[in-house]
Amino acid sequence: MKKLYTYIIGALLSLSVTGCNSLFDDAPMNQISEKDVWTNSMLLDEYVNTWYRNMNNGFNNFIFTSSGFGSMSRYFLPWLGDQITISKKDWLNSGYSDMLKGNEKTLTDYAENLWTNDYTQIQYINAFFENSNRISDATLRERINGEAHFFRAYYYYMLWRSFGGVPLIDHTIDPLKNAERTPRASYTEMLDFIVKEADEAARILPVTQSSSEAGRVTRGAALMLKAKAYLWAASEVYQDNSKSYLGFTDNQRQNMLEKAKAAYEDLFALNAYELIPITATTQDGIKNEYRQIFLTKNSQESILEVQHSDDGDYANKFGHRLDRYAAPPSLTGTYCAYTPTHNHVLEYGMRDGAAYDANHPYDNLDYRFYANILYDGSVYKGQTLNMHTTDGVAGTDLQPYGTSTTAGYTLTGYYMGKFVDETQTIDNNDTYASKQNYIIWRLAEAKLDYAEVLFNLGYTEEARAQVNDIRQRVHMDALPTITIDQILNERRVELAFEESTYWDMFRLGTVYQKRNGSTNPLKKITITVTKGTTKYQVSNIDRRASANYVFQLKQYYLPIPWSEVKYQQFDQNPDWNEI
């Protein structure tokens, strides 16, 4: 881990300070001693905040403007799936495009950034455990102890999903004093460690946090992490593997499903979460209330979410620019970074027994369609969106905004409605941009996870009940029977554009099919009105349909940094080459 250690040495002096006070004025960060960290509550809060800030950047993500990543190590994972894409054309010539094409150097650089970020946080956490006895405030020490166990489990879970078995390190390492080596852990060892840490976090953490501590991890978050780990391990993809660090060497599927079932039941037994009800009965009313779920911070449904700044300050705090990035051109949007594909639109079923009408393709769909998707003729911010061409003249939402030569407009025929805030001001001052929290886990996802587990264990009726809870919340018809395909489609509708839909492709073994343009080209819809006659035409998004949309089997696991492979003297993940 020689290269990793160069990032970690001096970690105690690299805390992220976001405010000013006399302590920081009197003691410059490069002069703060390790002792100061463990004896000062403000410094400790800054220390712990790095665990939260690095777990996920939420909506504060970047599109890469050139090949390579530099310091930009995060992106919005659904961009790499088949439900959503970006439409700003110069971004399709960027490092982001290299990710889509499976460029080996770009993926290697990206993997190194992930590896370094996660292990740096693990090193911080290990340092806390070794110094926690210096914290005199017992209540504060116990609170951080619970958070530390949760985040050590969380960061190893993140590494596990991306790399398979990795070195399990539960203490700080200084290569200048002790150049130790650590082998890759097996799948069983990874899972056992993650579960043990999650269990310890659940033992310590409170069921709920006070309003002043909103956003801190809870017992429910720890139990959800444990359940997620078992759900991941239950995948057929990871059974009967020849390499113990890439999966189980025998078949543990049934065992993992049983343990996942118990973990989700422990989560539900807390009685800490409820689905946010929707009381409206009209299409517009249901749309508006469902959309509001994703604008409500730390709601009764939320299990864990990234806390973005309430004032939306993008330049100085932890706001973001989702609304600016998502807005149609007619509403001053310039980036077009969140444009749903027609592939995803086809996942919404009909309601109330209606039949699909090709001449009116947006009538009588699942109510969540109207909340999640902005389409031709929909109303947003009081404006009817025009995404069709009339007698050769492109509508206002098929044209770039203003005079910017790099401004975009939808390449798919849709814009995103989910997550966006109609009340958000979008103007030339992007210092104050958007403030929505980014939800990592919520009760609806836990119930759909549980439904899948139940179905695979043979509890068909119980699985159907869980799915119908989700459907009936949005006034959709209850399913009289259930299949695994219906459960998985319900996931893709309810969890649309959330990162779970991306990781589901890996867990379910569908990523090779869904992430390749040759087998699943991304689709768009073109609407033309000629002499009063409307025509709807579905076709491929040209630049993303095949050559620029490639997934290789080796991408199931990212490459471990080569410096790490050489130093530790263990195997690289299959089929990766040193560059």
Coordinates of C-alpha atoms in Angstrom, one line a residue:
M1 CA 0.0 0.0 0.0
K2 CA 3.0 2.2 -0.5
K3 CA 1.3 4.8 -2.8
L4 CA -1.8 4.8 -0.6
Y5 CA 0.3 5.7 2.4
T6 CA 1.6 8.8 0.7
Y7 CA -1.9 10.1 0.8
I8 CA -2.5 9.1 4.5
I9 CA 0.7 10.2 6.3
G10 CA -0.2 13.5 8.0
A11 CA -3.9 12.7 7.7
L12 CA -4.6 14.2 11.1
L13 CA -3.4 17.6 9.8
S14 CA -5.6 17.6 6.7
L15 CA -9.1 18.1 8.3
S16 CA -11.7 19.9 6.3
V17 CA -12.6 23.1 8.1
T18 CA -15.7 24.9 6.9
G19 CA -16.1 27.6 9.5
C20 CA -14.0 30.2 11.3
N21 CA -13.5 30.5 15.1
S22 CA -10.7 31.6 17.5
L23 CA -9.3 28.1 17.7
F24 CA -8.6 27.9 14.0
D25 CA -7.4 31.5 13.9
D26 CA -4.9 30.9 16.7
A27 CA -3.7 27.5 15.5
P28 CA -3.1 27.2 11.8
M29 CA -4.0 23.8 10.4
N30 CA -0.4 23.0 9.7
Q31 CA 0.4 23.5 13.3
I32 CA -2.4 21.6 14.9
S33 CA -1.1 18.6 16.8
E34 CA -2.6 15.1 16.9
K35 CA -3.2 15.7 20.6
D36 CA -5.4 18.7 19.8
V37 CA -7.7 16.6 17.6
W38 CA -8.7 14.2 20.3
T39 CA -9.2 16.8 23.0
N40 CA -11.2 19.4 21.1
S41 CA -14.9 18.7 20.3
M42 CA -14.9 21.1 17.3
L43 CA -11.8 19.4 15.7
L44 CA -13.4 16.1 16.4
D45 CA -16.5 17.1 14.5
E46 CA -14.4 18.2 11.6
Y47 CA -12.6 14.9 11.7
V48 CA -15.8 12.9 11.7
N49 CA -17.3 15.1 9.0
T50 CA -14.8 13.7 6.5
W51 CA -16.4 10.3 6.9
Y52 CA -19.7 11.7 5.9
R53 CA -18.4 14.0 3.1
N54 CA -16.5 11.2 1.4
M55 CA -19.1 8.5 1.5
N56 CA -21.0 10.0 -1.5
N57 CA -20.9 13.5 -3.1
G58 CA -24.6 13.3 -3.6
F59 CA -25.8 15.7 -6.3
N60 CA -22.5 17.6 -6.1
N61 CA -21.0 15.6 -8.9
F62 CA -18.8 16.4 -11.9
I63 CA -18.8 15.7 -15.6
F64 CA -15.2 15.2 -16.7
T65 CA -14.1 17.7 -19.4
S66 CA -11.1 15.7 -20.4
S67 CA -9.7 12.2 -20.2
G68 CA -8.3 11.4 -16.7
F69 CA -9.7 12.5 -13.4
G70 CA -7.3 14.5 -11.4
S71 CA -9.1 15.3 -8.1
M72 CA -12.5 14.6 -9.5
S73 CA -13.2 11.1 -8.3
R74 CA -17.0 11.1 -8.1
Y75 CA -19.8 11.0 -10.6
F76 CA -23.6 10.3 -10.7
L77 CA -23.7 6.6 -11.2
P78 CA -27.0 6.5 -13.1
W79 CA -25.3 8.3 -15.9
L80 CA -23.6 5.0 -16.6
G81 CA -26.8 3.0 -16.7
D82 CA -29.6 2.8 -19.3
Q83 CA -32.2 4.9 -17.6
I84 CA -30.6 8.3 -17.9
T85 CA -28.0 10.0 -20.0
I86 CA -26.5 13.4 -20.6
S87 CA -27.2 15.6 -23.7
K88 CA -24.5 18.3 -23.6
K89 CA -22.5 17.2 -26.7
D90 CA -19.0 18.3 -25.6
W91 CA -19.4 16.1 -22.5
L92 CA -19.6 13.1 -24.9
N93 CA -16.1 13.9 -26.0
S94 CA -14.8 13.9 -22.4
G95 CA -13.4 11.5 -19.8
Y96 CA -17.1 10.6 -19.1
S97 CA -17.3 9.2 -22.7
D98 CA -14.1 7.2 -22.0
M99 CA -15.9 5.7 -19.0
L100 CA -18.8 4.7 -21.3
K101 CA -16.4 3.2 -23.9
G102 CA -14.6 1.2 -21.2
N103 CA -11.3 3.0 -21.8
E104 CA -8.8 1.0 -19.7
K105 CA -6.6 4.0 -18.6
T106 CA -9.7 6.1 -17.6
L107 CA -11.2 3.2 -15.6
T108 CA -7.8 2.5 -14.0
D109 CA -7.4 6.1 -12.9
Y110 CA -11.0 6.2 -11.7
A111 CA -10.5 3.0 -9.7
E112 CA -7.3 4.4 -8.1
N113 CA -9.3 7.4 -6.9
L114 CA -12.0 5.3 -5.4
W115 CA -9.4 3.0 -3.7
T116 CA -7.5 5.9 -2.2
N117 CA -10.6 7.7 -1.0
D118 CA -12.0 4.7 0.8
Y119 CA -8.8 3.5 2.4
T120 CA -8.0 7.1 3.5
Q121 CA -11.3 7.2 5.4
I122 CA -10.6 3.8 6.8
Q123 CA -7.2 5.0 8.0
Y124 CA -8.9 8.0 9.7
I125 CA -11.4 5.6 11.4
N126 CA -8.6 3.3 12.6
A127 CA -6.8 6.3 14.0
F128 CA -9.9 7.2 15.9
F129 CA -10.2 3.8 17.5
E130 CA -6.6 3.9 18.6
N131 CA -7.0 7.3 20.2
S132 CA -10.6 7.3 21.4
N133 CA -9.4 6.8 25.0
R134 CA -8.0 10.4 24.9
I135 CA -11.5 11.8 24.5
S136 CA -12.7 12.8 28.0
D137 CA -16.3 13.3 27.1
A138 CA -17.8 9.8 27.4
T139 CA -21.0 10.8 25.6
L140 CA -19.1 12.2 22.6
R141 CA -16.7 9.3 22.6
E142 CA -19.6 6.8 22.4
R143 CA -21.4 8.7 19.7
I144 CA -18.3 8.8 17.5
N145 CA -17.6 5.2 18.3
G146 CA -20.9 4.1 16.8
E147 CA -20.3 6.3 13.7
A148 CA -16.8 4.9 13.3
H149 CA -18.0 1.3 13.3
F150 CA -20.7 2.2 10.8
F151 CA -18.4 4.0 8.4
R152 CA -15.7 1.3 8.6
A153 CA -18.3 -1.2 7.5
Y154 CA -19.6 1.2 4.9
Y155 CA -16.2 2.0 3.2
Y156 CA -15.3 -1.7 3.1
Y157 CA -18.7 -2.4 1.6
M158 CA -18.0 0.2 -1.1
L159 CA -14.6 -1.4 -1.8
W160 CA -16.1 -4.9 -1.8
R161 CA -18.6 -4.0 -4.5
S162 CA -16.0 -2.5 -6.8
F163 CA -13.0 -4.6 -6.2
G164 CA -14.1 -7.9 -4.6
G165 CA -12.0 -9.0 -1.6
V166 CA -9.5 -6.4 -0.5
P167 CA -7.0 -6.1 2.4
L168 CA -8.9 -5.9 5.7
I169 CA -7.0 -3.4 7.8
D170 CA -8.3 -2.6 11.3
H171 CA -5.3 -0.5 12.6
T172 CA -3.2 2.4 11.4
I173 CA -0.2 1.5 9.3
D174 CA 2.9 3.6 9.0
P175 CA 5.2 2.1 6.3
L176 CA 8.1 4.1 7.7
K177 CA 7.9 2.2 11.0
N178 CA 6.5 -1.2 9.9
A179 CA 6.2 -2.1 6.2
E180 CA 3.6 -4.8 6.7
R181 CA 1.8 -6.6 3.9
T182 CA -1.9 -7.7 3.9
P183 CA -3.4 -10.3 1.7
R184 CA -6.7 -10.0 -0.2
A185 CA -9.6 -11.1 2.0
S186 CA -12.0 -13.8 0.8
Y187 CA -15.6 -13.0 0.1
T188 CA -16.6 -14.7 3.4
E189 CA -14.0 -12.6 5.4
M190 CA -15.2 -9.4 3.8
L191 CA -18.9 -10.1 4.6
D192 CA -18.1 -11.2 8.1
F193 CA -16.1 -8.1 8.8
I194 CA -18.8 -5.7 7.3
V195 CA -21.6 -7.5 9.3
K196 CA -19.6 -7.4 12.5
E197 CA -18.9 -3.7 12.2
A198 CA -22.5 -3.0 11.3
D199 CA -23.8 -5.0 14.2
E200 CA -21.5 -3.1 16.6
A201 CA -22.7 0.2 15.1
A202 CA -26.3 -0.9 15.5
R203 CA -25.7 -1.7 19.2
I204 CA -24.4 1.8 19.9
L205 CA -26.2 4.1 17.6
P206 CA -29.7 5.6 18.5
V207 CA -32.8 4.6 16.6
T208 CA -33.4 8.3 15.9
Q209 CA -31.4 11.5 16.0
S210 CA -32.6 14.8 17.4
S211 CA -33.3 17.5 14.9
S212 CA -30.0 19.2 15.7
E213 CA -28.2 16.0 14.8
A214 CA -30.2 15.3 11.6
G215 CA -28.2 13.4 9.0
R216 CA -26.0 11.5 11.5
V217 CA -26.2 7.7 11.0
T218 CA -28.6 5.7 13.1
R219 CA -29.3 2.1 14.1
G220 CA -31.5 1.8 11.1
A221 CA -28.7 2.8 8.7
A222 CA -26.4 0.2 10.3
L223 CA -29.1 -2.5 9.9
M224 CA -29.8 -1.4 6.3
L225 CA -26.1 -1.7 5.5
K226 CA -26.0 -5.2 7.1
A227 CA -29.1 -6.2 5.1
K228 CA -27.6 -4.8 1.9
A229 CA -24.4 -6.7 2.4
Y230 CA -26.3 -10.0 2.7
L231 CA -28.5 -9.1 -0.4
W232 CA -25.3 -8.4 -2.4
A233 CA -23.7 -11.7 -1.2
A234 CA -26.9 -13.6 -2.2
S235 CA -26.4 -12.8 -5.8
E236 CA -26.0 -15.9 -8.1
V237 CA -23.1 -14.0 -9.7
Y238 CA -21.0 -14.5 -6.6
Q239 CA -21.6 -18.2 -6.0
D240 CA -19.3 -21.1 -6.9
N241 CA -16.3 -18.9 -7.8
S242 CA -12.8 -20.3 -8.4
K243 CA -11.2 -17.3 -6.7
S244 CA -12.2 -16.8 -3.1
Y245 CA -11.7 -13.0 -3.3
L246 CA -14.2 -12.7 -6.2
G247 CA -17.0 -14.7 -4.7
F248 CA -17.8 -17.7 -2.5
T249 CA -16.1 -20.9 -3.5
D250 CA -19.3 -22.8 -2.8
N251 CA -22.9 -21.9 -3.1
Q252 CA -24.1 -19.7 -0.2
R253 CA -27.1 -18.2 -1.9
Q254 CA -29.8 -19.8 0.3
N255 CA -27.9 -19.0 3.5
M256 CA -27.4 -15.4 2.4
L257 CA -31.0 -14.9 1.5
E258 CA -32.1 -16.2 4.9
K259 CA -29.7 -13.8 6.7
A260 CA -30.8 -10.9 4.5
K261 CA -34.5 -11.7 5.4
A262 CA -33.6 -11.6 9.1
A263 CA -31.7 -8.3 8.8
Y264 CA -34.5 -6.5 6.9
E265 CA -36.9 -7.8 9.6
D266 CA -34.7 -6.3 12.3
L267 CA -34.8 -3.0 10.4
F268 CA -38.5 -3.0 10.1
A269 CA -38.9 -4.0 13.8
L270 CA -37.5 -0.6 14.8
N271 CA -40.7 1.0 13.7
A272 CA -38.7 4.1 12.8
Y273 CA -39.7 4.6 9.2
E274 CA -42.9 5.0 7.3
L275 CA -43.7 5.5 3.6
I276 CA -44.7 9.2 3.1
P277 CA -48.4 9.0 2.2
I278 CA -49.9 10.5 -0.9
T279 CA -53.4 11.8 -0.2
A280 CA -54.2 13.4 -3.6
T281 CA -56.3 11.4 -6.1
T282 CA -55.8 13.4 -9.3
Q283 CA -52.9 12.8 -11.7
D284 CA -51.4 16.2 -11.1
G285 CA -51.9 15.9 -7.3
I286 CA -50.3 12.5 -7.1
K287 CA -47.4 13.7 -9.3
N288 CA -46.7 16.7 -7.1
E289 CA -46.9 14.8 -3.8
Y290 CA -44.7 12.0 -5.1
R291 CA -42.1 14.5 -6.4
Q292 CA -42.1 16.2 -3.0
I293 CA -40.8 13.0 -1.3
F294 CA -37.5 13.7 -2.9
L295 CA -37.4 17.4 -1.8
T296 CA -38.1 16.7 1.8
K297 CA -35.0 16.5 3.9
N298 CA -34.6 13.7 6.4
S299 CA -38.2 12.6 6.1
Q300 CA -40.0 9.7 7.9
E301 CA -39.1 7.5 4.9
S302 CA -35.4 8.3 4.9
I303 CA -32.8 5.9 6.3
L304 CA -29.6 7.7 5.1
E305 CA -29.0 10.7 3.0
V306 CA -26.2 13.1 2.0
Q307 CA -26.8 16.4 3.7
H308 CA -26.6 19.3 1.3
S309 CA -26.5 23.0 2.5
D310 CA -29.9 24.4 3.2
D311 CA -29.0 27.7 1.5
G312 CA -27.8 25.8 -1.6
D313 CA -24.4 27.6 -1.5
Y314 CA -22.4 25.8 -4.1
A315 CA -19.3 27.9 -4.1
N316 CA -18.5 27.9 -0.4
K317 CA -20.5 25.1 1.3
F318 CA -22.1 21.8 0.1
G319 CA -24.9 22.9 -2.2
H320 CA -25.1 21.7 -5.7
R321 CA -26.4 22.6 -9.2
L322 CA -29.0 19.8 -9.9
D323 CA -31.7 22.2 -11.0
R324 CA -29.4 24.1 -13.3
Y325 CA -28.1 20.9 -14.7
A326 CA -31.5 19.3 -15.2
A327 CA -33.7 22.3 -16.4
P328 CA -35.0 22.4 -20.0
P329 CA -33.5 25.2 -22.1
S330 CA -36.7 27.2 -22.0
L331 CA -36.2 27.4 -18.2
T332 CA -32.6 28.6 -18.6
G333 CA -31.0 25.1 -18.3
T334 CA -27.7 24.8 -20.2
Y335 CA -26.2 21.5 -19.2
C336 CA -28.9 18.8 -19.9
A337 CA -27.1 16.4 -17.6
Y338 CA -30.2 14.5 -16.6
T339 CA -32.2 13.3 -19.6
P340 CA -34.1 10.1 -19.2
T341 CA -34.0 7.6 -22.0
H342 CA -36.9 6.1 -23.9
N343 CA -35.7 2.7 -22.6
H344 CA -36.7 3.9 -19.1
V345 CA -40.0 5.4 -20.2
L346 CA -41.0 1.9 -21.5
E347 CA -40.7 0.6 -18.0
Y348 CA -43.7 2.4 -16.8
G349 CA -46.9 0.3 -17.0
M350 CA -50.5 1.4 -17.6
R351 CA -53.0 2.1 -14.9
D352 CA -56.7 1.4 -14.3
G353 CA -56.8 -1.4 -17.0
A354 CA -56.1 1.1 -19.8
A355 CA -54.5 -0.1 -23.1
Y356 CA -51.5 1.5 -24.6
D357 CA -52.3 4.0 -27.4
A358 CA -49.4 4.6 -29.8
N359 CA -51.0 7.8 -30.9
H360 CA -51.2 9.1 -27.3
P361 CA -48.2 7.4 -25.7
Y362 CA -48.3 9.5 -22.5
D363 CA -51.9 8.8 -21.5
N364 CA -52.9 6.6 -18.5
L365 CA -49.3 5.6 -17.5
D366 CA -48.1 4.8 -14.0
Y367 CA -48.5 8.0 -11.9
R368 CA -44.8 7.9 -11.2
F369 CA -44.1 8.6 -14.9
Y370 CA -45.6 12.1 -14.6
A371 CA -43.5 12.8 -11.5
N372 CA -40.2 11.4 -12.8
I373 CA -40.3 12.5 -16.4
L374 CA -40.7 15.9 -18.2
Y375 CA -42.1 15.1 -21.6
D376 CA -43.6 16.9 -24.6
G377 CA -46.7 18.7 -23.4
S378 CA -46.0 18.3 -19.7
V379 CA -46.2 21.4 -17.5
Y380 CA -43.2 22.5 -15.4
K381 CA -43.0 25.9 -13.6
G382 CA -46.3 26.8 -15.2
Q383 CA -44.9 26.4 -18.7
T384 CA -45.9 23.8 -21.2
L385 CA -42.8 22.1 -22.5
N386 CA -42.4 21.9 -26.3
M387 CA -40.2 19.0 -27.4
H388 CA -41.6 18.5 -30.9
T389 CA -40.9 19.9 -34.3
T390 CA -43.8 21.6 -36.1
D391 CA -43.5 21.9 -39.9
G392 CA -39.7 21.9 -39.6
V393 CA -39.4 24.3 -36.7
A394 CA -37.9 22.9 -33.5
G395 CA -39.7 23.5 -30.3
T396 CA -38.3 25.7 -27.5
D397 CA -37.1 22.7 -25.6
L398 CA -35.2 21.3 -28.6
Q399 CA -33.0 24.3 -28.9
P400 CA -29.9 25.4 -26.8
Y401 CA -30.6 28.1 -24.2
G402 CA -29.3 31.6 -24.9
T403 CA -26.2 32.2 -26.9
S404 CA -23.8 29.7 -25.3
T405 CA -22.1 27.6 -28.0
T406 CA -21.8 24.7 -25.6
A407 CA -25.3 24.8 -24.2
G408 CA -27.3 21.5 -24.6
Y409 CA -30.8 20.3 -25.2
T410 CA -32.3 16.9 -24.8
L411 CA -31.1 14.2 -27.1
T412 CA -33.7 11.8 -25.9
G413 CA -36.9 13.8 -26.0
Y414 CA -37.2 14.0 -22.2
Y415 CA -36.0 15.9 -19.2
M416 CA -35.9 14.8 -15.6
G417 CA -38.7 15.6 -13.2
K418 CA -37.7 13.5 -10.2
F419 CA -35.4 15.4 -7.6
V420 CA -35.9 18.8 -9.3
D421 CA -37.4 21.7 -7.4
E422 CA -39.9 23.9 -9.3
T423 CA -39.4 26.7 -6.7
Q424 CA -35.6 26.9 -7.3
T425 CA -34.4 30.2 -8.9
I426 CA -32.1 29.6 -11.8
D427 CA -30.2 32.7 -12.9
N428 CA -26.7 33.8 -13.7
N429 CA -25.6 33.6 -10.1
D430 CA -24.8 30.0 -9.4
T431 CA -23.3 30.6 -6.0
Y432 CA -26.7 29.7 -4.6
A433 CA -27.8 26.8 -6.6
S434 CA -29.7 23.8 -5.3
K435 CA -30.2 22.4 -1.8
Q436 CA -32.0 19.0 -2.1
N437 CA -30.4 16.2 0.0
Y438 CA -29.3 13.1 -1.9
I439 CA -31.1 10.1 -0.5
I440 CA -28.9 7.0 -0.3
W441 CA -31.4 4.6 1.3
R442 CA -35.1 4.9 2.1
L443 CA -37.9 2.6 3.3
A444 CA -39.3 2.0 -0.2
E445 CA -36.0 0.5 -1.2
A446 CA -35.8 -1.6 1.9
K447 CA -39.3 -3.0 1.2
L448 CA -38.4 -3.8 -2.4
D449 CA -35.2 -5.4 -1.3
Y450 CA -37.2 -7.5 1.1
A451 CA -39.8 -8.4 -1.5
E452 CA -37.0 -9.8 -3.7
V453 CA -35.5 -11.8 -0.9
L454 CA -38.9 -13.2 0.1
F455 CA -39.8 -14.2 -3.4
N456 CA -36.5 -16.0 -3.9
L457 CA -37.1 -17.9 -0.6
G458 CA -40.6 -18.9 -1.8
Y459 CA -42.7 -16.5 0.3
T460 CA -44.6 -15.3 -2.8
E461 CA -47.6 -13.8 -1.1
E462 CA -45.5 -11.9 1.4
A463 CA -43.4 -10.5 -1.4
R464 CA -46.5 -9.4 -3.3
A465 CA -47.7 -7.5 -0.2
Q466 CA -44.5 -5.6 0.0
V467 CA -44.6 -4.5 -3.6
N468 CA -48.3 -3.6 -3.4
D469 CA -47.5 -1.3 -0.4
I470 CA -45.2 0.6 -2.8
R471 CA -47.7 0.6 -5.6
Q472 CA -50.7 1.6 -3.6
R473 CA -48.9 4.5 -2.0
V474 CA -49.0 6.1 -5.5
H475 CA -52.5 4.9 -6.1
M476 CA -51.5 2.2 -8.6
D477 CA -53.5 -1.0 -8.9
A478 CA -52.5 -3.8 -6.6
L479 CA -50.9 -6.8 -8.4
P480 CA -53.1 -9.9 -8.0
T481 CA -50.0 -12.2 -8.5
I482 CA -46.3 -11.6 -8.6
T483 CA -43.3 -12.6 -10.6
I484 CA -39.6 -11.8 -10.1
D485 CA -39.7 -9.7 -13.3
Q486 CA -42.5 -7.6 -11.8
I487 CA -40.5 -7.1 -8.6
L488 CA -37.4 -6.0 -10.6
N489 CA -39.4 -3.7 -12.8
E490 CA -41.0 -2.2 -9.8
R491 CA -37.5 -1.5 -8.5
R492 CA -36.6 0.3 -11.7
V493 CA -39.7 2.5 -11.6
E494 CA -39.7 3.3 -7.9
L495 CA -35.9 3.7 -7.6
A496 CA -35.5 5.4 -11.0
F497 CA -32.3 7.4 -11.3
E498 CA -31.2 6.3 -7.8
E499 CA -27.8 4.5 -7.6
S500 CA -29.5 1.2 -6.6
T501 CA -30.6 0.8 -10.2
Y502 CA -26.9 1.0 -11.3
W503 CA -25.7 -1.6 -8.7
D504 CA -28.6 -3.8 -9.4
M505 CA -27.2 -4.5 -12.9
F506 CA -24.1 -6.0 -11.3
R507 CA -25.9 -7.8 -8.5
L508 CA -28.4 -9.4 -10.9
G509 CA -25.9 -10.2 -13.6
T510 CA -27.5 -8.0 -16.2
V511 CA -24.8 -5.3 -16.5
Y512 CA -23.1 -6.9 -19.6
Q513 CA -26.4 -6.9 -21.5
K514 CA -27.8 -3.5 -20.3
R515 CA -24.5 -1.6 -20.5
N516 CA -23.7 -2.5 -24.1
G517 CA -25.0 -0.6 -27.1
S518 CA -25.0 -3.8 -29.2
T519 CA -27.5 -5.5 -27.0
N520 CA -29.3 -2.5 -25.3
P521 CA -28.8 0.7 -27.4
L522 CA -30.1 3.8 -25.6
K523 CA -33.3 5.0 -27.2
K524 CA -34.8 8.4 -27.9
I525 CA -38.2 9.6 -29.2
T526 CA -38.6 12.1 -31.9
I527 CA -42.0 13.9 -32.2
T528 CA -42.9 15.7 -35.4
V529 CA -46.0 17.6 -36.3
T530 CA -46.6 18.0 -40.0
K531 CA -49.8 19.8 -41.2
G532 CA -51.4 19.0 -37.9
T533 CA -50.5 15.3 -37.9
T534 CA -48.3 14.1 -35.0
K535 CA -45.8 11.3 -35.5
Y536 CA -43.8 9.6 -32.7
Q537 CA -40.6 7.8 -33.9
V538 CA -38.4 5.8 -31.6
S539 CA -34.7 5.3 -32.6
N540 CA -31.2 4.9 -31.2
I541 CA -29.3 7.8 -29.7
D542 CA -26.6 7.8 -32.4
R543 CA -23.4 8.4 -30.5
R544 CA -24.4 6.4 -27.4
A545 CA -26.0 3.5 -29.2
S546 CA -23.1 1.2 -29.9
A547 CA -19.5 2.3 -30.3
N548 CA -19.6 4.7 -27.3
Y549 CA -21.5 2.4 -25.0
V550 CA -19.4 -0.6 -24.1
F551 CA -19.1 -2.8 -21.1
Q552 CA -16.5 -5.6 -20.8
L553 CA -16.9 -8.6 -18.5
K554 CA -13.7 -7.6 -16.6
Q555 CA -15.5 -4.4 -15.5
Y556 CA -17.5 -6.5 -13.0
Y557 CA -14.4 -5.7 -10.8
L558 CA -12.3 -2.6 -11.2
P559 CA -8.5 -2.9 -11.3
I560 CA -6.7 -2.6 -8.0
P561 CA -4.0 0.1 -8.2
W562 CA -0.9 -1.5 -9.7
S563 CA 1.4 0.0 -7.0
E564 CA -0.8 -1.9 -4.5
V565 CA -0.6 -5.2 -6.3
K566 CA 3.2 -5.0 -6.5
Y567 CA 3.7 -3.9 -2.9
Q568 CA 1.3 -6.4 -1.5
Q569 CA 2.3 -9.1 -3.9
F570 CA -1.2 -10.4 -4.5
D571 CA -3.3 -11.0 -7.7
Q572 CA -4.8 -8.3 -9.8
N573 CA -8.4 -8.6 -10.7
P574 CA -8.8 -10.7 -13.9
D575 CA -7.9 -9.4 -17.4
W576 CA -6.6 -5.9 -16.4
N577 CA -3.3 -4.8 -17.8
E578 CA -0.7 -2.4 -16.3
I579 CA -0.7 0.9 -18.2

